[in-house]
PDB file of C-alpha atoms in Angstrom:
ATOM      1  CA  GLU A   1     156.188 211.829  58.062  1.00 94.00           C
ATOM      2  CA  PHE A   2     152.951 210.429  56.631  1.00 94.00           C
ATOM      3  CA  VAL A   3     149.861 212.519  57.298  1.00 95.00           C
ATOM      4  CA  VAL A   4     146.262 211.395  56.786  1.00 96.00           C
ATOM      5  CA  TYR A   5     143.777 213.969  55.463  1.00 95.00           C
ATOM      6  CA  LEU A   6     140.035 213.491  55.093  1.00 96.00           C
ATOM      7  CA  GLN A   7     138.166 214.470  51.939  1.00 95.00           C
ATOM      8  CA  PRO A   8     134.458 214.897  52.718  1.00 96.00           C
ATOM      9  CA  LYS A   9     131.631 213.116  50.946  1.00 96.00           C
ATOM     10  CA  TYR A  10     128.502 215.252  50.703  1.00 95.00           C
ATOM     11  CA  ASN A  11     124.911 214.187  50.250  1.00 95.00           C
ATOM     12  CA  VAL A  12     123.907 216.135  47.123  1.00 93.00           C
ATOM     13  CA  ASN A  13     120.308 216.553  48.305  1.00 91.00           C
ATOM     14  CA  THR A  14     120.941 217.786  51.846  1.00 92.00           C
ATOM     15  CA  SER A  15     124.465 219.264  51.414  1.00 90.00           C
ATOM     16  CA  THR A  16     125.489 217.511  54.632  1.00 94.00           C
ATOM     17  CA  ILE A  17     128.665 215.501  55.177  1.00 95.00           C
ATOM     18  CA  GLU A  18     127.814 211.817  55.332  1.00 94.00           C
ATOM     19  CA  GLY A  19     131.272 210.299  55.043  1.00 96.00           C
ATOM     20  CA  ALA A  20     134.881 210.892  54.076  1.00 97.00           C
ATOM     21  CA  GLU A  21     137.811 209.344  52.245  1.00 97.00           C
ATOM     22  CA  ALA A  22     141.216 209.023  53.882  1.00 97.00           C
ATOM     23  CA  LEU A  23     144.044 210.441  51.759  1.00 95.00           C
ATOM     24  CA  VAL A  24     147.711 210.121  52.670  1.00 94.00           C
ATOM     25  CA  ARG A  25     150.434 212.707  52.022  1.00 95.00           C
ATOM     26  CA  TRP A  26     154.162 212.485  52.715  1.00 95.00           C
ATOM     27  CA  VAL A  27     155.337 215.625  54.523  1.00 95.00           C
ATOM     28  CA  ARG A  28     159.122 215.818  54.479  1.00 94.00           C
ATOM     29  CA  ASP A  29     161.247 218.861  55.365  1.00 93.00           C
ATOM     30  CA  GLY A  30     158.184 221.064  55.108  1.00 92.00           C
ATOM     31  CA  LYS A  31     157.353 219.844  51.604  1.00 95.00           C
ATOM     32  CA  VAL A  32     154.154 217.911  50.813  1.00 94.00           C
ATOM     33  CA  ILE A  33     154.903 215.001  48.477  1.00 92.00           C
ATOM     34  CA  PRO A  34     151.772 213.859  46.570  1.00 89.00           C
ATOM     35  CA  PRO A  35     150.907 210.122  46.328  1.00 90.00           C
ATOM     36  CA  ALA A  36     151.651 209.986  42.585  1.00 90.00           C
ATOM     37  CA  GLU A  37     155.326 210.428  43.472  1.00 93.00           C
ATOM     38  CA  PHE A  38     155.618 207.615  46.009  1.00 92.00           C
ATOM     39  CA  ILE A  39     152.733 205.115  45.870  1.00 91.00           C
ATOM     40  CA  HIS A  40     154.062 203.285  42.782  1.00 91.00           C
ATOM     41  CA  VAL A  41     157.448 202.881  44.518  1.00 94.00           C
ATOM     42  CA  PHE A  42     155.787 201.454  47.637  1.00 94.00           C
ATOM     43  CA  GLU A  43     153.760 199.069  45.466  1.00 91.00           C
ATOM     44  CA  ARG A  44     156.978 197.715  43.975  1.00 92.00           C
ATOM     45  CA  ASN A  45     158.903 197.319  47.224  1.00 94.00           C
ATOM     46  CA  GLY A  46     155.984 196.020  49.318  1.00 91.00           C
ATOM     47  CA  PHE A  47     155.859 198.950  51.755  1.00 94.00           C
ATOM     48  CA  ILE A  48     152.370 199.744  50.478  1.00 94.00           C
ATOM     49  CA  VAL A  49     150.941 197.118  52.872  1.00 95.00           C
ATOM     50  CA  ASN A  50     152.449 198.981  55.840  1.00 96.00           C
ATOM     51  CA  MET A  51     151.063 202.228  54.442  1.00 96.00           C
ATOM     52  CA  ASP A  52     147.540 200.835  54.056  1.00 96.00           C
ATOM     53  CA  MET A  53     147.491 199.476  57.603  1.00 97.00           C
ATOM     54  CA  TYR A  54     148.913 202.730  58.979  1.00 97.00           C
ATOM     55  CA  VAL A  55     146.147 204.782  57.312  1.00 97.00           C
ATOM     56  CA  LEU A  56     143.490 202.409  58.682  1.00 98.00           C
ATOM     57  CA  GLU A  57     144.957 202.744  62.181  1.00 98.00           C
ATOM     58  CA  GLU A  58     145.021 206.555  61.959  1.00 98.00           C
ATOM     59  CA  VAL A  59     141.386 206.625  60.811  1.00 98.00           C
ATOM     60  CA  CYS A  60     140.297 204.321  63.647  1.00 98.00           C
ATOM     61  CA  ARG A  61     142.246 206.413  66.155  1.00 97.00           C
ATOM     62  CA  LEU A  62     140.457 209.565  64.953  1.00 97.00           C
ATOM     63  CA  GLN A  63     137.025 207.963  65.036  1.00 97.00           C
ATOM     64  CA  ARG A  64     137.666 206.718  68.583  1.00 97.00           C
ATOM     65  CA  LYS A  65     138.655 210.273  69.542  1.00 97.00           C
ATOM     66  CA  TRP A  66     135.405 211.630  68.073  1.00 96.00           C
ATOM     67  CA  LEU A  67     133.373 209.073  70.019  1.00 97.00           C
ATOM     68  CA  ASP A  68     135.194 209.867  73.263  1.00 97.00           C
ATOM     69  CA  MET A  69     134.398 213.565  72.686  1.00 97.00           C
ATOM     70  CA  GLY A  70     130.695 212.718  72.394  1.00 97.00           C
ATOM     71  CA  MET A  71     130.628 213.275  68.637  1.00 96.00           C
ATOM     72  CA  GLU A  72     129.055 210.965  66.091  1.00 93.00           C
ATOM     73  CA  PRO A  73     131.667 209.822  63.553  1.00 93.00           C
ATOM     74  CA  VAL A  74     130.877 209.330  59.871  1.00 95.00           C
ATOM     75  CA  PRO A  75     132.069 206.293  57.893  1.00 96.00           C
ATOM     76  CA  VAL A  76     135.538 206.805  56.433  1.00 97.00           C
ATOM     77  CA  SER A  77     136.830 204.940  53.392  1.00 97.00           C
ATOM     78  CA  VAL A  78     140.383 203.630  53.173  1.00 97.00           C
ATOM     79  CA  ASN A  79     142.150 202.549  49.992  1.00 94.00           C
ATOM     80  CA  GLN A  80     143.436 198.980  49.890  1.00 94.00           C
ATOM     81  CA  SER A  81     146.325 197.848  47.715  1.00 92.00           C
ATOM     82  CA  LYS A  82     146.415 194.626  45.730  1.00 90.00           C
ATOM     83  CA  SER A  83     149.260 193.342  47.929  1.00 91.00           C
ATOM     84  CA  LEU A  84     147.193 193.789  51.096  1.00 94.00           C
ATOM     85  CA  VAL A  85     143.891 192.484  49.724  1.00 94.00           C
ATOM     86  CA  TYR A  86     145.451 189.202  48.605  1.00 92.00           C
ATOM     87  CA  SER A  87     147.668 188.799  51.681  1.00 92.00           C
ATOM     88  CA  LYS A  88     147.216 186.077  54.297  1.00 91.00           C
ATOM     89  CA  ASP A  89     144.560 186.738  56.967  1.00 95.00           C
ATOM     90  CA  TYR A  90     143.630 190.023  55.253  1.00 96.00           C
ATOM     91  CA  VAL A  91     140.108 190.364  56.670  1.00 97.00           C
ATOM     92  CA  ALA A  92     141.220 189.259  60.152  1.00 97.00           C
ATOM     93  CA  ARG A  93     143.962 191.914  60.174  1.00 97.00           C
ATOM     94  CA  LEU A  94     141.468 194.676  59.385  1.00 97.00           C
ATOM     95  CA  CYS A  95     139.046 193.482  62.042  1.00 97.00           C
ATOM     96  CA  GLU A  96     141.831 193.323  64.636  1.00 97.00           C
ATOM     97  CA  VAL A  97     142.617 197.022  64.182  1.00 97.00           C
ATOM     98  CA  ILE A  98     138.952 198.048  64.253  1.00 97.00           C
ATOM     99  CA  GLN A  99     138.268 195.984  67.386  1.00 97.00           C
ATOM    100  CA  LYS A 100     141.345 197.483  69.057  1.00 97.00           C
ATOM    101  CA  TYR A 101     139.572 200.873  69.004  1.00 97.00           C
ATOM    102  CA  LYS A 102     136.171 199.371  69.905  1.00 97.00           C
ATOM    103  CA  LEU A 103     134.526 200.659  66.717  1.00 97.00           C
ATOM    104  CA  LEU A 104     131.534 199.416  64.771  1.00 96.00           C
ATOM    105  CA  PRO A 105     132.825 197.896  61.495  1.00 96.00           C
ATOM    106  CA  GLN A 106     130.234 199.969  59.582  1.00 96.00           C
ATOM    107  CA  LEU A 107     132.399 203.032  60.261  1.00 97.00           C
ATOM    108  CA  ILE A 108     135.061 201.724  57.872  1.00 97.00           C
ATOM    109  CA  GLU A 109     134.570 201.481  54.115  1.00 97.00           C
ATOM    110  CA  VAL A 110     137.108 199.391  52.208  1.00 97.00           C
ATOM    111  CA  GLU A 111     137.928 200.849  48.771  1.00 95.00           C
ATOM    112  CA  LEU A 112     139.064 198.391  46.103  1.00 90.00           C
ATOM    113  CA  LEU A 113     140.567 199.873  42.952  1.00 79.00           C
ATOM    114  CA  GLU A 114     138.937 198.374  39.896  1.00 67.00           C
ATOM    115  CA  THR A 115     142.411 197.565  38.543  1.00 68.00           C
ATOM    116  CA  ILE A 116     142.822 194.712  41.075  1.00 76.00           C
ATOM    117  CA  ILE A 117     139.465 193.176  40.302  1.00 68.00           C
ATOM    118  CA  HIS A 118     140.402 191.297  37.135  1.00 64.00           C
ATOM    119  CA  ASP A 119     143.285 189.314  38.649  1.00 64.00           C
ATOM    120  CA  ASN A 120     141.355 186.563  40.404  1.00 78.00           C
ATOM    121  CA  VAL A 121     137.590 187.017  40.284  1.00 81.00           C
ATOM    122  CA  THR A 122     136.742 183.876  42.280  1.00 86.00           C
ATOM    123  CA  GLU A 123     139.084 184.731  45.138  1.00 89.00           C
ATOM    124  CA  LEU A 124     137.990 188.363  45.238  1.00 90.00           C
ATOM    125  CA  VAL A 125     134.289 187.409  45.345  1.00 90.00           C
ATOM    126  CA  SER A 126     135.136 185.347  48.446  1.00 93.00           C
ATOM    127  CA  ILE A 127     137.141 188.184  50.049  1.00 94.00           C
ATOM    128  CA  ILE A 128     134.345 190.714  49.449  1.00 94.00           C
ATOM    129  CA  LYS A 129     131.823 188.313  50.977  1.00 95.00           C
ATOM    130  CA  GLN A 130     134.033 187.941  54.071  1.00 96.00           C
ATOM    131  CA  LEU A 131     134.431 191.717  54.405  1.00 96.00           C
ATOM    132  CA  ARG A 132     130.689 192.323  54.221  1.00 96.00           C
ATOM    133  CA  LEU A 133     129.914 189.495  56.663  1.00 96.00           C
ATOM    134  CA  THR A 134     132.039 191.292  59.278  1.00 96.00           C
ATOM    135  CA  GLY A 135     129.960 194.454  58.738  1.00 96.00           C
ATOM    136  CA  LEU A 136     132.599 196.395  56.798  1.00 97.00           C
ATOM    137  CA  LEU A 137     131.388 198.446  53.836  1.00 96.00           C
ATOM    138  CA  VAL A 138     132.958 197.655  50.452  1.00 96.00           C
ATOM    139  CA  CYS A 139     133.414 200.128  47.592  1.00 94.00           C
ATOM    140  CA  ILE A 140     134.664 199.762  44.018  1.00 90.00           C
ATOM    141  CA  ASP A 141     136.868 202.810  43.478  1.00 88.00           C
ATOM    142  CA  ASP A 142     137.486 204.816  40.287  1.00 82.00           C
ATOM    143  CA  PHE A 143     134.860 202.979  38.245  1.00 84.00           C
ATOM    144  CA  GLY A 144     135.289 203.960  34.601  1.00 74.00           C
ATOM    145  CA  SER A 145     138.981 204.830  34.756  1.00 67.00           C
ATOM    146  CA  GLY A 146     139.988 202.148  32.283  1.00 63.00           C
ATOM    147  CA  TYR A 147     139.108 198.571  33.227  1.00 57.00           C
ATOM    148  CA  SER A 148     135.389 198.832  33.868  1.00 57.00           C
ATOM    149  CA  SER A 149     132.965 196.257  32.619  1.00 68.00           C
ATOM    150  CA  LEU A 150     129.368 195.381  33.321  1.00 76.00           C
ATOM    151  CA  ASN A 151     130.632 191.967  34.439  1.00 75.00           C
ATOM    152  CA  MET A 152     132.240 193.703  37.404  1.00 77.00           C
ATOM    153  CA  LEU A 153     128.858 195.008  38.557  1.00 81.00           C
ATOM    154  CA  LYS A 154     127.286 191.617  37.911  1.00 83.00           C
ATOM    155  CA  ASP A 155     129.896 189.572  39.787  1.00 82.00           C
ATOM    156  CA  PHE A 156     130.729 191.706  42.831  1.00 86.00           C
ATOM    157  CA  GLU A 157     128.127 192.447  45.480  1.00 91.00           C
ATOM    158  CA  VAL A 158     129.474 195.650  47.021  1.00 93.00           C
ATOM    159  CA  ASP A 159     127.920 198.499  48.981  1.00 95.00           C
ATOM    160  CA  VAL A 160     129.195 201.489  47.028  1.00 95.00           C
ATOM    161  CA  LEU A 161     130.255 202.349  43.489  1.00 94.00           C
ATOM    162  CA  LYS A 162     132.581 205.338  43.189  1.00 93.00           C
ATOM    163  CA  ILE A 163     132.582 206.826  39.701  1.00 91.00           C
ATOM    164  CA  ASP A 164     135.793 208.281  38.296  1.00 87.00           C
ATOM    165  CA  ARG A 165     135.912 212.091  38.011  1.00 88.00           C
ATOM    166  CA  GLU A 166     136.471 211.992  34.240  1.00 87.00           C
ATOM    167  CA  PHE A 167     132.883 210.802  33.750  1.00 85.00           C
ATOM    168  CA  LEU A 168     131.608 213.973  35.391  1.00 87.00           C
ATOM    169  CA  ASN A 169     134.034 216.226  33.507  1.00 86.00           C
ATOM    170  CA  ASN A 170     132.923 214.741  30.189  1.00 84.00           C
ATOM    171  CA  ALA A 171     129.223 214.817  31.111  1.00 86.00           C
ATOM    172  CA  GLU A 172     129.343 218.587  31.489  1.00 84.00           C
ATOM    173  CA  ILE A 173     130.347 219.083  27.862  1.00 87.00           C
ATOM    174  CA  ASN A 174     129.095 215.985  26.043  1.00 88.00           C
ATOM    175  CA  GLU A 175     125.480 214.772  25.873  1.00 93.00           C
ATOM    176  CA  ARG A 176     126.493 211.178  25.150  1.00 92.00           C
ATOM    177  CA  ALA A 177     128.789 211.168  28.183  1.00 89.00           C
ATOM    178  CA  LYS A 178     125.996 212.660  30.285  1.00 92.00           C
ATOM    179  CA  PHE A 179     123.649 209.857  29.185  1.00 93.00           C
ATOM    180  CA  VAL A 180     126.244 207.175  30.004  1.00 90.00           C
ATOM    181  CA  LEU A 181     126.878 208.645  33.474  1.00 92.00           C
ATOM    182  CA  ALA A 182     123.146 208.766  34.195  1.00 94.00           C
ATOM    183  CA  GLN A 183     122.725 205.120  33.142  1.00 93.00           C
ATOM    184  CA  ILE A 184     125.650 203.955  35.306  1.00 92.00           C
ATOM    185  CA  ILE A 185     124.086 205.689  38.312  1.00 94.00           C
ATOM    186  CA  THR A 186     120.690 204.117  37.564  1.00 95.00           C
ATOM    187  CA  LEU A 187     122.245 200.670  37.076  1.00 93.00           C
ATOM    188  CA  ALA A 188     124.248 200.833  40.318  1.00 93.00           C
ATOM    189  CA  LYS A 189     121.241 201.964  42.329  1.00 94.00           C
ATOM    190  CA  GLY A 190     119.177 199.190  40.754  1.00 94.00           C
ATOM    191  CA  LEU A 191     121.776 196.784  42.177  1.00 94.00           C
ATOM    192  CA  ASN A 192     121.319 198.339  45.639  1.00 94.00           C
ATOM    193  CA  MET A 193     124.658 200.156  45.595  1.00 94.00           C
ATOM    194  CA  GLY A 194     125.234 203.610  46.941  1.00 94.00           C
ATOM    195  CA  VAL A 195     126.791 205.907  44.325  1.00 95.00           C
ATOM    196  CA  VAL A 196     129.619 208.403  44.852  1.00 95.00           C
ATOM    197  CA  THR A 197     130.864 210.644  42.027  1.00 94.00           C
ATOM    198  CA  GLU A 198     134.391 212.006  42.423  1.00 92.00           C
ATOM    199  CA  GLY A 199     135.747 215.421  41.558  1.00 91.00           C
ATOM    200  CA  VAL A 200     132.681 217.561  42.300  1.00 92.00           C
ATOM    201  CA  GLU A 201     133.878 221.145  42.737  1.00 90.00           C
ATOM    202  CA  THR A 202     131.040 223.387  41.509  1.00 91.00           C
ATOM    203  CA  GLU A 203     127.356 223.901  42.269  1.00 90.00           C
ATOM    204  CA  LYS A 204     126.585 223.205  38.616  1.00 91.00           C
ATOM    205  CA  GLN A 205     128.182 219.761  38.892  1.00 92.00           C
ATOM    206  CA  ALA A 206     126.295 219.033  42.117  1.00 92.00           C
ATOM    207  CA  GLU A 207     122.996 220.047  40.495  1.00 93.00           C
ATOM    208  CA  LEU A 208     123.712 217.783  37.522  1.00 93.00           C
ATOM    209  CA  LEU A 209     124.274 214.817  39.844  1.00 94.00           C
ATOM    210  CA  LYS A 210     121.138 215.633  41.826  1.00 94.00           C
ATOM    211  CA  LYS A 211     119.088 215.427  38.617  1.00 94.00           C
ATOM    212  CA  MET A 212     120.701 212.056  37.894  1.00 94.00           C
ATOM    213  CA  ASN A 213     119.678 210.783  41.347  1.00 94.00           C
ATOM    214  CA  CYS A 214     123.286 210.342  42.482  1.00 94.00           C
ATOM    215  CA  ASP A 215     123.635 210.026  46.263  1.00 89.00           C
ATOM    216  CA  THR A 216     126.973 211.500  47.111  1.00 95.00           C
ATOM    217  CA  ALA A 217     129.627 213.902  45.833  1.00 95.00           C
TER     218      ALA A 217
END
């Protein structure tokens, strides 16, 4: 009953798709149940780990299908729950699935919600290092949604910073917010991170990000 959809990531300069994010929906009796109605339940009862691994498997299956059709797949990001990230043999479990489909690890981007980052900094630094050593891409998701700090950018060497959609919404109507968004983008790029801004739905928003030298929408 769980269906994986892909939300495209566009290069704001070329308007081409350069990646995607895997989103899961629960389709039951013809009704689509959004994640906000079930993810928090799965986090409490532990089923979220099964869900995360299922989404990864579905993404790998699709990418293998693209390759077998002679197409060139784009990297796809998958969300990772706190329970999975801190579980035993976490990195090995991810690699096992990816190797099962004979994929390059660079085709999978691991998204870590910033809310899990403050629990155990030392352990997470080690986990991120392991992920990147295997060739997997690592992304901090929803940066700016509530727990952000400059320490996070200082401590965690990741490949991508994904900026929460509220930053963009505020930047359209508030000059101070626009300045802050521009500085976050500049800072992340100065740390050799790719930058993705969420929630881009208009040409005006895309143009704003292009002026700020943001990579991806």
